[in-house]
Amino acid sequence: MTGFYDPIVLDGGRILLSNDDGVMAPGLKSLQRIAKALVKDVWICAPETEQSGAGHSLTLRRPLRIRHVGPKRFAVDGTPTDSVLLGIRQVMQKHRPSLMLSGVNRGSNIAEDMTYSGTIAAAMEATLLGVPAIALSLHVSSGMAPRWETAEAHGPDLIRRLITIKWPKNVMLNVNFPDCAPEEVKGVVVTRQGSRKMGEQLGQRTDMRGEHYYWIGPMSAAEAPPTDTDVAAVFGHYISVTPLDLDLTDEPTSAALRDVLGAPLETMAPA
């Protein structure tokens, strides 16, 4: 996918919302209020139930169903990717959205979270379908209530600013709000993906039949992350904006492999 989107004009446009926490999630209601501050025409197509950690997965081994739960509001009995695919290709097929927003996720999607996140996957699917997309997540400290008001206070103006640039068509934006009051946000910073691995903590238990089972624990603590990363921004009370490229090719490694394996593809003779 090549080329750029022109700056997005929302006057008279429409926005599609989805998430991975489910169609009734508080974060989706928060996102709806953010979207309503931008346009009048807001549509929702989200998973019927929570799909956290689903990643960019499609349902291929059973049929999918869409349930009409309210005006311009639909629930899909599948993954976030399923929801966006059906939202754009089926529910809104006669008038595609101008912009797709995913979230607001209960919990940040920073560092390696991105590879597991259904919130990121929903925005990724919209990008693949040719609709500019932004994923929005809210960091929540352990044992604390989500500060949805922070996302709602800063979200509309931030989105208005983000859509003024020409986006590459294979890029989506990942936004993370810090866990602080709206007035305590220090600013907005453009970041790169940091590192904070999930799965290092495993809890083993024993069921009533004597069989072991396991819980995957929370993220490991971030130790002095580099200052230009999403991890440092969110923990420093900044809003993090990270552009994510859907092309996962690593060019330096490709160049090294060409030296070892031979000529690049463009110089090869046709079969």
mmCIF file with all atom_site columns, C-alpha atoms in Angstrom, residues 16-19 22-25 28-29 32 42-49 65-77 83 91:
data_model
loop_
_atom_site.group_PDB
_atom_site.id
_atom_site.type_symbol
_atom_site.label_atom_id
_atom_site.label_alt_id
_atom_site.label_comp_id
_atom_site.label_asym_id
_atom_site.label_entity_id
_atom_site.label_seq_id
_atom_site.pdbx_PDB_ins_code
_atom_site.Cartn_x
_atom_site.Cartn_y
_atom_site.Cartn_z
_atom_site.occupancy
_atom_site.B_iso_or_equiv
_atom_site.pdbx_formal_charge
_atom_site.auth_seq_id
_atom_site.auth_comp_id
_atom_site.auth_asym_id
_atom_site.auth_atom_id
_atom_site.pdbx_PDB_model_num
ATOM 1  C CA . LEU A 1 16 ? -16.324 4.413   12.786 1.00 0.00 ? 16 LEU A CA 1
ATOM 2  C CA . LEU A 1 17 ? -15.537 3.288   16.332 1.00 0.00 ? 17 LEU A CA 1
ATOM 3  C CA . SER A 1 18 ? -14.416 -0.122  17.551 1.00 0.00 ? 18 SER A CA 1
ATOM 4  C CA . ASN A 1 19 ? -12.422 -1.621  20.409 1.00 0.00 ? 19 ASN A CA 1
ATOM 5  C CA . GLY A 1 22 ? -16.547 -5.112  24.012 1.00 0.00 ? 22 GLY A CA 1
ATOM 6  C CA . VAL A 1 23 ? -19.470 -3.110  22.704 1.00 0.00 ? 23 VAL A CA 1
ATOM 7  C CA . MET A 1 24 ? -20.671 -2.165  26.214 1.00 0.00 ? 24 MET A CA 1
ATOM 8  C CA . ALA A 1 25 ? -17.257 -1.138  27.581 1.00 0.00 ? 25 ALA A CA 1
ATOM 9  C CA . LEU A 1 28 ? -16.087 2.832   24.088 1.00 0.00 ? 28 LEU A CA 1
ATOM 10 C CA . LYS A 1 29 ? -18.626 5.195   25.619 1.00 0.00 ? 29 LYS A CA 1
ATOM 11 C CA . GLN A 1 32 ? -18.077 7.967   21.495 1.00 0.00 ? 32 GLN A CA 1
ATOM 12 C CA . VAL A 1 42 ? -20.639 8.362   14.509 1.00 0.00 ? 42 VAL A CA 1
ATOM 13 C CA . TRP A 1 43 ? -20.994 4.606   13.967 1.00 0.00 ? 43 TRP A CA 1
ATOM 14 C CA . ILE A 1 44 ? -19.979 1.722   16.244 1.00 0.00 ? 44 ILE A CA 1
ATOM 15 C CA . CYS A 1 45 ? -19.114 -1.818  15.222 1.00 0.00 ? 45 CYS A CA 1
ATOM 16 C CA . ALA A 1 46 ? -17.407 -3.603  18.106 1.00 0.00 ? 46 ALA A CA 1
ATOM 17 C CA . PRO A 1 47 ? -17.002 -7.118  19.530 1.00 0.00 ? 47 PRO A CA 1
ATOM 18 C CA . GLU A 1 48 ? -19.942 -8.564  21.448 1.00 0.00 ? 48 GLU A CA 1
ATOM 19 C CA . THR A 1 49 ? -17.626 -9.524  24.334 1.00 0.00 ? 49 THR A CA 1
ATOM 20 C CA . ARG A 1 65 ? -23.185 -12.597 13.173 1.00 0.00 ? 65 ARG A CA 1
ATOM 21 C CA . ILE A 1 66 ? -23.918 -8.891  13.495 1.00 0.00 ? 66 ILE A CA 1
ATOM 22 C CA . ARG A 1 67 ? -26.381 -7.746  16.161 1.00 0.00 ? 67 ARG A CA 1
ATOM 23 C CA . HIS A 1 68 ? -28.050 -4.325  15.832 1.00 0.00 ? 68 HIS A CA 1
ATOM 24 C CA . VAL A 1 69 ? -27.963 -2.989  19.401 1.00 0.00 ? 69 VAL A CA 1
ATOM 25 C CA . GLY A 1 70 ? -28.994 0.621   18.786 1.00 0.00 ? 70 GLY A CA 1
ATOM 26 C CA . PRO A 1 71 ? -28.912 3.503   16.311 1.00 0.00 ? 71 PRO A CA 1
ATOM 27 C CA . LYS A 1 72 ? -25.659 3.198   14.317 1.00 0.00 ? 72 LYS A CA 1
ATOM 28 C CA . ARG A 1 73 ? -24.442 0.680   16.912 1.00 0.00 ? 73 ARG A CA 1
ATOM 29 C CA . PHE A 1 74 ? -23.596 -2.938  16.042 1.00 0.00 ? 74 PHE A CA 1
ATOM 30 C CA . ALA A 1 75 ? -22.082 -5.873  17.916 1.00 0.00 ? 75 ALA A CA 1
ATOM 31 C CA . VAL A 1 76 ? -20.112 -8.651  16.199 1.00 0.00 ? 76 VAL A CA 1
ATOM 32 C CA . ASP A 1 77 ? -19.618 -12.089 17.783 1.00 0.00 ? 77 ASP A CA 1
ATOM 33 C CA . SER A 1 83 ? -15.702 -6.096  13.745 1.00 0.00 ? 83 SER A CA 1
ATOM 34 C CA . VAL A 1 91 ? -22.443 -2.068  7.787  1.00 0.00 ? 91 VAL A CA 1
#
